[in-house]
Amino acid sequence: MKGKSYLYIISTLLWALTGVLPAGRLPAAAFISYGAYDQVASENEQAAHWQVGTEGMFPICGRDVKDGIYPVSVESSSSMFQVEQAELTVQDGRMQAVLTLGGKGYLALFMGTTREAAAGEPSDYIGYVEDEQGRYTYTVPVEALDMPIDCAAYSKKKEKWYGRSILFQAESLPAGAVSVELPDYEALRKADRDKRIEDMRKEKEAESREEAGEREAAEEREAAENREAAESREEALTVVDMEDGAYTVSLDFSGGSGRAFVESPAVLFVREGKAYVRLLWSSPDYDYMKVGGEKYLPVNDEGNSEFEIPVTAFDKPIEVTGDTLAMGTPHEIEYSLVLHGDSIMRKEQSEDDRRGQPDAGWKVFCIFAGVFLLCAGIYGGFRRRGKSER
């Protein structure tokens, strides 16, 4: 392996020094000396991946973008292929981008599927060029913006092609760069979030009704395991010596990038001696939360995302997971909560409870009026009594 690496480096340097090597392309001699590029990673070898883009997007071609050089955001289908920086060049309806990756694990890229890459010619492969900071950069053609593009990456360590999908985001270009009207991306993301939540609800309902067939035995075992897990979670709930009702509690929140947070104080509910906290996020983009492996859906349909989760501890970190669509595709992010037990206070009557009852000012007026009338009655009684004694 080391001998092949040395040959690869020497071949690349020789080709680069001759001036024959095209920018960003690997010479055929380097591929021949390094080894065959005809191996494809199996599905089991691939890391978890997800779809890029949002339903409702449409491709933005080069003719719809003004000539120029622009920074552009790139969405990737895999956490193993992170684009730290990208620069888009548009000229005469053609587009290409320089991608700066977050690591040095890939010798070459190929704009297509892994099988197409394995059957391709060395001249079709896009090699890396190191920038002034030593980072790997790749110059790739861009067929269209806002459209998933297949991109195979050849692993230096595994010597196999790995399939990726990337999307160049038109909304990240400067204002005026795109000559056609772009869609309302926020509305598309909200529609996608609502659809995902509805699909998850339907999936849960279907799972609860599904039975019989070859899966019956497995489903019964799974149901038993779920019951056992639910009982374990129920036992893990913090038992509180408080009356059932609504309270407020202050909390500390950490994790993620720091841009999203939950409001403090939060509403705390006590039911049959068990505590549950209502968390209101600063963003509407969270479609579920996880606590102890259990998934919880939002309790509201409009506004910022709100969830009710069980309280497993006070004054100790509670590890939770939030799934957000703010980055275009779903991402689970780890967070930590600490609920302060000494901050718990009985919550004031809700607005619903106060409806139809006199407000505080009217109550005060009635009390003073009653006291005044009582005093007037006593005073009048004394006067009448005095007159009768005379």
Coordinates of C-alpha atoms in Angstrom, one line a residue:
M1 CA 0.0 0.0 0.0
K2 CA 2.8 2.5 0.9
G3 CA 4.7 1.6 -2.3
K4 CA 1.6 2.4 -4.3
S5 CA 1.1 5.7 -2.5
Y6 CA 4.7 6.7 -3.2
L7 CA 4.3 5.8 -6.9
Y8 CA 1.0 7.8 -7.0
I9 CA 2.7 10.9 -5.5
I10 CA 5.7 10.6 -7.8
S11 CA 3.6 10.1 -10.9
T12 CA 1.4 13.0 -10.0
L13 CA 4.4 15.3 -9.5
L14 CA 6.0 14.3 -12.7
W15 CA 2.8 14.9 -14.7
A16 CA 2.3 18.2 -12.9
L17 CA 5.9 19.3 -13.7
T18 CA 5.5 18.5 -17.4
G19 CA 2.6 20.9 -17.6
V20 CA 0.5 18.3 -19.3
L21 CA -1.8 17.6 -16.3
P22 CA -5.2 19.5 -16.6
A23 CA -6.2 21.4 -13.5
G24 CA -7.9 19.2 -11.0
R25 CA -7.6 16.0 -13.1
L26 CA -5.5 13.0 -12.2
P27 CA -3.1 11.6 -14.8
A28 CA -3.8 8.2 -16.2
A29 CA -0.3 7.0 -15.2
A30 CA -1.0 7.9 -11.5
F31 CA -4.2 5.7 -11.6
I32 CA -2.3 2.8 -13.3
S33 CA 0.5 2.9 -10.8
Y34 CA -1.8 3.3 -7.8
G35 CA -4.2 0.5 -8.7
A36 CA -7.5 -0.1 -10.3
Y37 CA -10.4 2.3 -9.7
D38 CA -13.1 -0.3 -10.4
Q39 CA -14.2 -1.2 -6.8
V40 CA -17.6 0.0 -5.5
A41 CA -18.5 0.0 -1.8
S42 CA -21.5 -2.1 -0.9
E43 CA -24.6 -0.7 0.9
N44 CA -23.4 -2.2 4.2
E45 CA -20.1 -0.3 3.9
Q46 CA -21.8 3.0 3.3
A47 CA -22.6 5.4 6.2
A48 CA -26.2 6.5 6.8
H49 CA -27.4 9.0 4.1
W50 CA -30.5 11.0 3.4
Q51 CA -32.1 12.8 0.5
V52 CA -31.0 16.3 -0.4
G53 CA -33.3 19.1 -1.4
T54 CA -36.9 19.8 -0.6
E55 CA -40.0 18.8 -2.5
G56 CA -41.2 21.6 -4.7
M57 CA -37.7 22.8 -5.7
F58 CA -37.0 23.0 -9.4
P59 CA -33.6 23.0 -11.3
I60 CA -32.0 26.3 -11.9
C61 CA -29.8 26.0 -15.1
G62 CA -26.7 28.1 -15.9
R63 CA -28.6 30.2 -18.4
D64 CA -30.8 31.5 -15.5
V65 CA -27.8 32.7 -13.5
K66 CA -25.8 35.8 -14.3
D67 CA -22.1 35.4 -15.2
G68 CA -19.9 35.8 -12.2
I69 CA -18.2 34.1 -9.3
Y70 CA -20.3 33.5 -6.2
P71 CA -20.0 31.7 -2.8
V72 CA -22.5 28.9 -2.7
S73 CA -23.8 26.6 -0.1
V74 CA -23.8 22.8 -0.8
E75 CA -26.0 20.3 0.8
S76 CA -24.6 16.7 1.1
S77 CA -26.4 13.4 1.6
S78 CA -23.7 12.1 3.9
S79 CA -21.9 13.2 7.0
M80 CA -18.8 11.6 5.6
F81 CA -18.8 14.1 2.7
Q82 CA -18.9 17.6 4.2
V83 CA -18.3 20.6 1.9
E84 CA -16.8 23.3 4.1
Q85 CA -16.7 25.9 1.3
A86 CA -17.7 26.2 -2.3
E87 CA -17.2 28.8 -5.0
L88 CA -19.5 28.8 -8.1
T89 CA -18.3 30.2 -11.4
V90 CA -20.9 31.0 -14.1
Q91 CA -19.9 31.9 -17.7
D92 CA -22.0 31.8 -20.8
G93 CA -24.6 29.5 -19.3
R94 CA -22.0 27.0 -18.0
M95 CA -21.4 26.4 -14.3
Q96 CA -18.6 24.8 -12.3
A97 CA -17.6 24.9 -8.6
V98 CA -14.5 24.6 -6.5
L99 CA -15.4 22.4 -3.5
T100 CA -13.3 22.4 -0.4
L101 CA -13.9 19.3 1.7
G102 CA -13.5 18.9 5.4
G103 CA -10.9 16.1 5.2
K104 CA -8.3 14.4 3.1
G105 CA -9.9 10.9 2.7
Y106 CA -10.8 11.1 -1.0
L107 CA -8.3 10.8 -3.9
A108 CA -10.8 11.6 -6.6
L109 CA -14.4 12.5 -7.4
F110 CA -16.6 11.5 -10.3
M111 CA -19.8 13.3 -11.3
G112 CA -22.1 10.3 -11.6
T113 CA -22.9 7.0 -9.8
T114 CA -20.4 4.7 -8.3
R115 CA -20.9 2.1 -11.0
E116 CA -20.4 4.7 -13.7
A117 CA -17.2 5.8 -11.9
A118 CA -15.9 2.2 -11.7
A119 CA -16.4 1.8 -15.4
G120 CA -15.0 5.2 -16.3
E121 CA -11.7 6.3 -17.7
P122 CA -9.0 7.9 -15.6
S123 CA -9.4 11.1 -17.6
D124 CA -13.0 11.4 -16.3
Y125 CA -11.9 11.5 -12.6
I126 CA -11.5 14.8 -10.8
G127 CA -8.4 14.8 -8.6
Y128 CA -7.7 17.1 -5.7
V129 CA -5.6 20.3 -5.6
E130 CA -4.3 21.5 -2.3
D131 CA -5.0 25.1 -1.4
E132 CA -2.7 27.4 0.5
Q133 CA -3.9 26.0 3.7
G134 CA -3.3 22.4 2.6
R135 CA -7.0 21.5 2.2
Y136 CA -8.2 19.3 -0.6
T137 CA -10.2 21.1 -3.3
Y138 CA -12.0 19.7 -6.4
T139 CA -13.2 21.6 -9.4
V140 CA -16.5 20.0 -10.6
P141 CA -19.0 20.8 -13.3
V142 CA -22.5 21.9 -12.0
E143 CA -25.4 20.7 -14.1
A144 CA -28.0 22.8 -12.2
L145 CA -28.7 24.4 -8.9
D146 CA -31.5 23.2 -6.6
M147 CA -31.2 19.7 -8.1
P148 CA -29.7 16.5 -6.5
I149 CA -26.5 15.6 -8.4
D150 CA -24.8 12.2 -8.1
C151 CA -21.2 12.4 -7.0
A152 CA -18.9 9.4 -6.4
A153 CA -15.9 9.7 -4.1
Y154 CA -12.9 7.4 -4.2
S155 CA -11.6 6.6 -0.7
K156 CA -7.9 6.7 -0.3
K157 CA -8.0 4.2 2.6
K158 CA -10.7 1.8 1.4
E159 CA -9.8 2.0 -2.4
K160 CA -13.4 2.0 -3.3
W161 CA -16.0 4.4 -4.7
Y162 CA -18.7 5.7 -2.3
G163 CA -21.9 7.1 -3.6
R164 CA -23.0 10.6 -2.5
S165 CA -25.6 13.2 -3.6
I166 CA -25.0 16.9 -3.5
L167 CA -27.2 19.9 -4.1
F168 CA -26.0 23.5 -4.9
Q169 CA -28.5 25.9 -3.2
A170 CA -29.7 28.7 -5.4
E171 CA -31.1 30.6 -2.3
S172 CA -27.5 31.0 -1.0
L173 CA -26.5 33.1 -4.0
P174 CA -26.5 36.9 -3.7
A175 CA -29.7 38.8 -4.5
G176 CA -30.0 39.4 -8.2
A177 CA -27.7 36.6 -9.3
V178 CA -30.6 34.4 -10.4
S179 CA -32.8 35.8 -13.2
V180 CA -35.8 33.6 -12.6
E181 CA -38.2 33.8 -9.6
L182 CA -37.2 31.4 -6.9
P183 CA -39.7 29.4 -4.8
D184 CA -40.6 30.3 -1.2
Y185 CA -38.1 28.0 0.5
E186 CA -39.5 28.6 4.0
A187 CA -43.0 27.5 2.8
L188 CA -41.5 24.5 1.1
R189 CA -39.6 23.5 4.3
K190 CA -42.7 24.0 6.4
A191 CA -44.8 21.9 4.0
D192 CA -42.1 19.2 4.1
R193 CA -42.0 19.3 7.9
D194 CA -45.8 19.0 8.2
K195 CA -45.8 16.1 5.7
R196 CA -43.1 14.3 7.7
I197 CA -45.0 14.8 10.9
E198 CA -48.3 13.5 9.3
D199 CA -46.4 10.6 7.8
M200 CA -45.0 9.7 11.2
R201 CA -48.4 9.9 12.8
K202 CA -49.9 7.6 10.1
E203 CA -47.0 5.3 10.5
K204 CA -47.6 5.0 14.2
E205 CA -51.3 4.4 13.7
A206 CA -50.5 1.7 11.1
E207 CA -48.0 0.0 13.4
S208 CA -50.6 -0.1 16.2
R209 CA -53.1 -1.8 13.9
E210 CA -50.8 -4.1 12.0
E211 CA -50.8 -7.7 12.9
A212 CA -50.9 -11.3 11.5
G213 CA -48.8 -13.0 8.9
E214 CA -45.1 -13.9 9.2
R215 CA -44.4 -10.8 11.2
E216 CA -47.0 -11.5 13.9
A217 CA -44.5 -13.3 16.3
A218 CA -41.9 -10.6 15.8
E219 CA -44.4 -7.8 16.4
E220 CA -45.6 -9.5 19.6
R221 CA -42.0 -9.7 20.8
E222 CA -41.5 -6.1 19.8
A223 CA -44.7 -5.0 21.6
A224 CA -43.5 -6.8 24.7
E225 CA -40.1 -5.1 24.5
N226 CA -41.8 -1.7 24.0
R227 CA -44.0 -2.3 27.0
E228 CA -41.0 -3.3 29.1
A229 CA -39.1 -0.2 27.8
A230 CA -42.2 2.0 28.6
E231 CA -42.4 0.5 32.1
S232 CA -38.7 1.2 32.6
R233 CA -39.1 4.8 31.4
E234 CA -42.1 5.2 33.7
E235 CA -40.1 3.9 36.6
A236 CA -37.3 6.3 35.7
L237 CA -39.7 9.3 35.9
T238 CA -39.0 11.5 38.9
V239 CA -41.5 11.1 41.6
V240 CA -42.3 14.5 43.1
D241 CA -44.1 15.4 46.3
M242 CA -46.3 18.0 44.8
E243 CA -50.0 18.3 44.1
D244 CA -51.2 17.6 40.6
G245 CA -51.3 20.8 38.6
A246 CA -49.3 23.3 36.6
Y247 CA -46.0 24.9 37.7
T248 CA -43.1 26.9 36.3
V249 CA -39.5 25.8 36.4
S250 CA -36.3 27.5 35.3
L251 CA -33.9 25.6 33.2
D252 CA -30.4 25.7 31.6
F253 CA -30.1 24.6 28.0
S254 CA -26.9 23.7 26.0
G255 CA -25.9 21.9 22.9
G256 CA -26.1 22.3 19.1
S257 CA -24.7 25.4 17.4
G258 CA -26.1 27.8 20.0
R259 CA -28.6 29.4 17.6
A260 CA -31.6 27.5 18.8
F261 CA -32.8 27.3 22.4
V262 CA -35.8 26.6 24.6
E263 CA -37.6 29.2 26.6
S264 CA -37.0 29.5 30.4
P265 CA -38.9 29.3 32.6
A266 CA -40.9 26.4 31.2
V267 CA -44.3 25.0 32.2
L268 CA -44.1 21.9 34.5
F269 CA -47.0 19.6 34.9
V270 CA -47.5 17.1 37.8
R271 CA -49.8 14.2 37.2
E272 CA -50.2 11.4 39.8
G273 CA -46.9 12.4 41.3
K274 CA -44.9 12.3 38.0
A275 CA -43.4 15.4 36.4
Y276 CA -43.5 16.4 32.7
V277 CA -42.1 19.6 31.2
R278 CA -43.4 21.6 28.2
L279 CA -40.5 22.9 26.1
L280 CA -41.1 25.8 23.7
W281 CA -38.3 26.1 21.0
S282 CA -37.1 29.4 19.5
S283 CA -37.7 27.8 16.0
P284 CA -40.6 26.2 14.2
D285 CA -38.3 23.7 12.4
Y286 CA -38.2 20.9 15.0
D287 CA -40.4 17.9 14.0
Y288 CA -39.7 15.5 16.9
M289 CA -37.7 15.0 20.0
K290 CA -36.2 11.9 21.6
V291 CA -35.8 11.2 25.3
G292 CA -34.3 7.9 26.3
G293 CA -34.9 6.5 22.8
E294 CA -38.6 7.4 22.8
K295 CA -39.8 9.8 20.1
Y296 CA -42.2 12.7 21.0
L297 CA -44.1 14.7 18.4
P298 CA -45.1 18.4 18.7
V299 CA -48.1 19.3 20.7
N300 CA -48.9 22.4 18.6
D301 CA -49.6 23.0 14.9
E302 CA -48.6 26.6 14.5
G303 CA -45.8 28.8 15.7
N304 CA -42.5 27.6 17.2
S305 CA -42.2 23.9 17.9
E306 CA -43.4 22.8 21.4
F307 CA -43.1 19.4 23.0
E308 CA -44.0 17.8 26.3
I309 CA -41.4 15.3 27.6
P310 CA -41.1 13.4 30.8
V311 CA -38.8 14.7 33.6
T312 CA -36.3 12.1 34.7
A313 CA -34.3 14.3 37.0
F314 CA -34.0 17.7 38.6
D315 CA -30.7 19.5 39.1
K316 CA -29.0 17.0 36.8
P317 CA -28.4 17.0 33.0
I318 CA -31.2 15.4 30.9
E319 CA -29.9 14.3 27.5
V320 CA -32.4 14.9 24.7
T321 CA -32.3 14.9 20.9
G322 CA -34.1 17.3 18.6
D323 CA -34.6 16.7 14.9
T324 CA -34.5 20.0 12.9
L325 CA -35.2 20.8 9.2
A326 CA -33.5 24.2 9.4
M327 CA -30.6 22.9 7.3
G328 CA -32.9 21.8 4.5
T329 CA -32.7 18.1 5.4
P330 CA -33.5 16.4 8.8
H331 CA -30.7 16.5 11.3
E332 CA -30.8 15.0 14.8
I333 CA -28.9 17.2 17.2
E334 CA -28.0 16.4 20.8
Y335 CA -28.9 18.8 23.6
S336 CA -28.8 18.9 27.4
L337 CA -31.3 20.3 29.9
V338 CA -31.0 21.0 33.6
L339 CA -34.2 21.7 35.5
H340 CA -33.7 23.6 38.7
G341 CA -35.8 22.1 41.5
D342 CA -35.5 25.2 43.8
S343 CA -37.1 27.4 41.1
I344 CA -40.4 25.5 40.9
M345 CA -43.4 27.8 41.5
R346 CA -47.2 27.2 41.3
K347 CA -48.4 28.5 37.9
E348 CA -50.9 31.3 37.9
Q349 CA -54.4 30.6 36.7
S350 CA -54.5 30.1 32.9
E351 CA -56.3 32.5 30.7
D352 CA -59.0 29.9 30.2
D353 CA -59.7 29.7 33.9
R354 CA -59.9 33.5 34.2
R355 CA -62.4 33.9 31.4
G356 CA -65.8 34.8 32.7
Q357 CA -64.5 35.9 36.1
P358 CA -64.2 39.5 37.3
D359 CA -60.7 41.0 36.8
A360 CA -58.6 42.1 39.7
G361 CA -59.6 45.8 39.5
W362 CA -63.3 44.9 39.6
K363 CA -62.7 42.6 42.6
V364 CA -60.9 45.4 44.5
F365 CA -63.7 47.9 43.7
C366 CA -66.3 45.4 45.0
I367 CA -64.3 44.9 48.2
F368 CA -64.0 48.6 48.9
A369 CA -67.7 49.2 48.1
G370 CA -68.7 46.5 50.5
V371 CA -66.6 47.9 53.3
F372 CA -68.0 51.4 52.6
L373 CA -71.5 50.2 52.7
L374 CA -70.8 48.2 55.9
C375 CA -69.3 51.2 57.6
A376 CA -72.2 53.4 56.4
G377 CA -74.7 50.9 57.9
I378 CA -72.9 50.8 61.2
Y379 CA -72.7 54.6 61.4
G380 CA -76.4 55.0 60.5
G381 CA -77.3 52.5 63.2
F382 CA -75.4 54.4 65.9
R383 CA -77.1 57.7 64.8
R384 CA -80.6 56.1 65.0
R385 CA -79.8 54.6 68.4
G386 CA -78.6 58.0 69.7
K387 CA -81.7 59.8 68.6
S388 CA -83.9 57.2 70.3
E389 CA -82.1 57.5 73.6
R390 CA -82.7 61.3 73.7

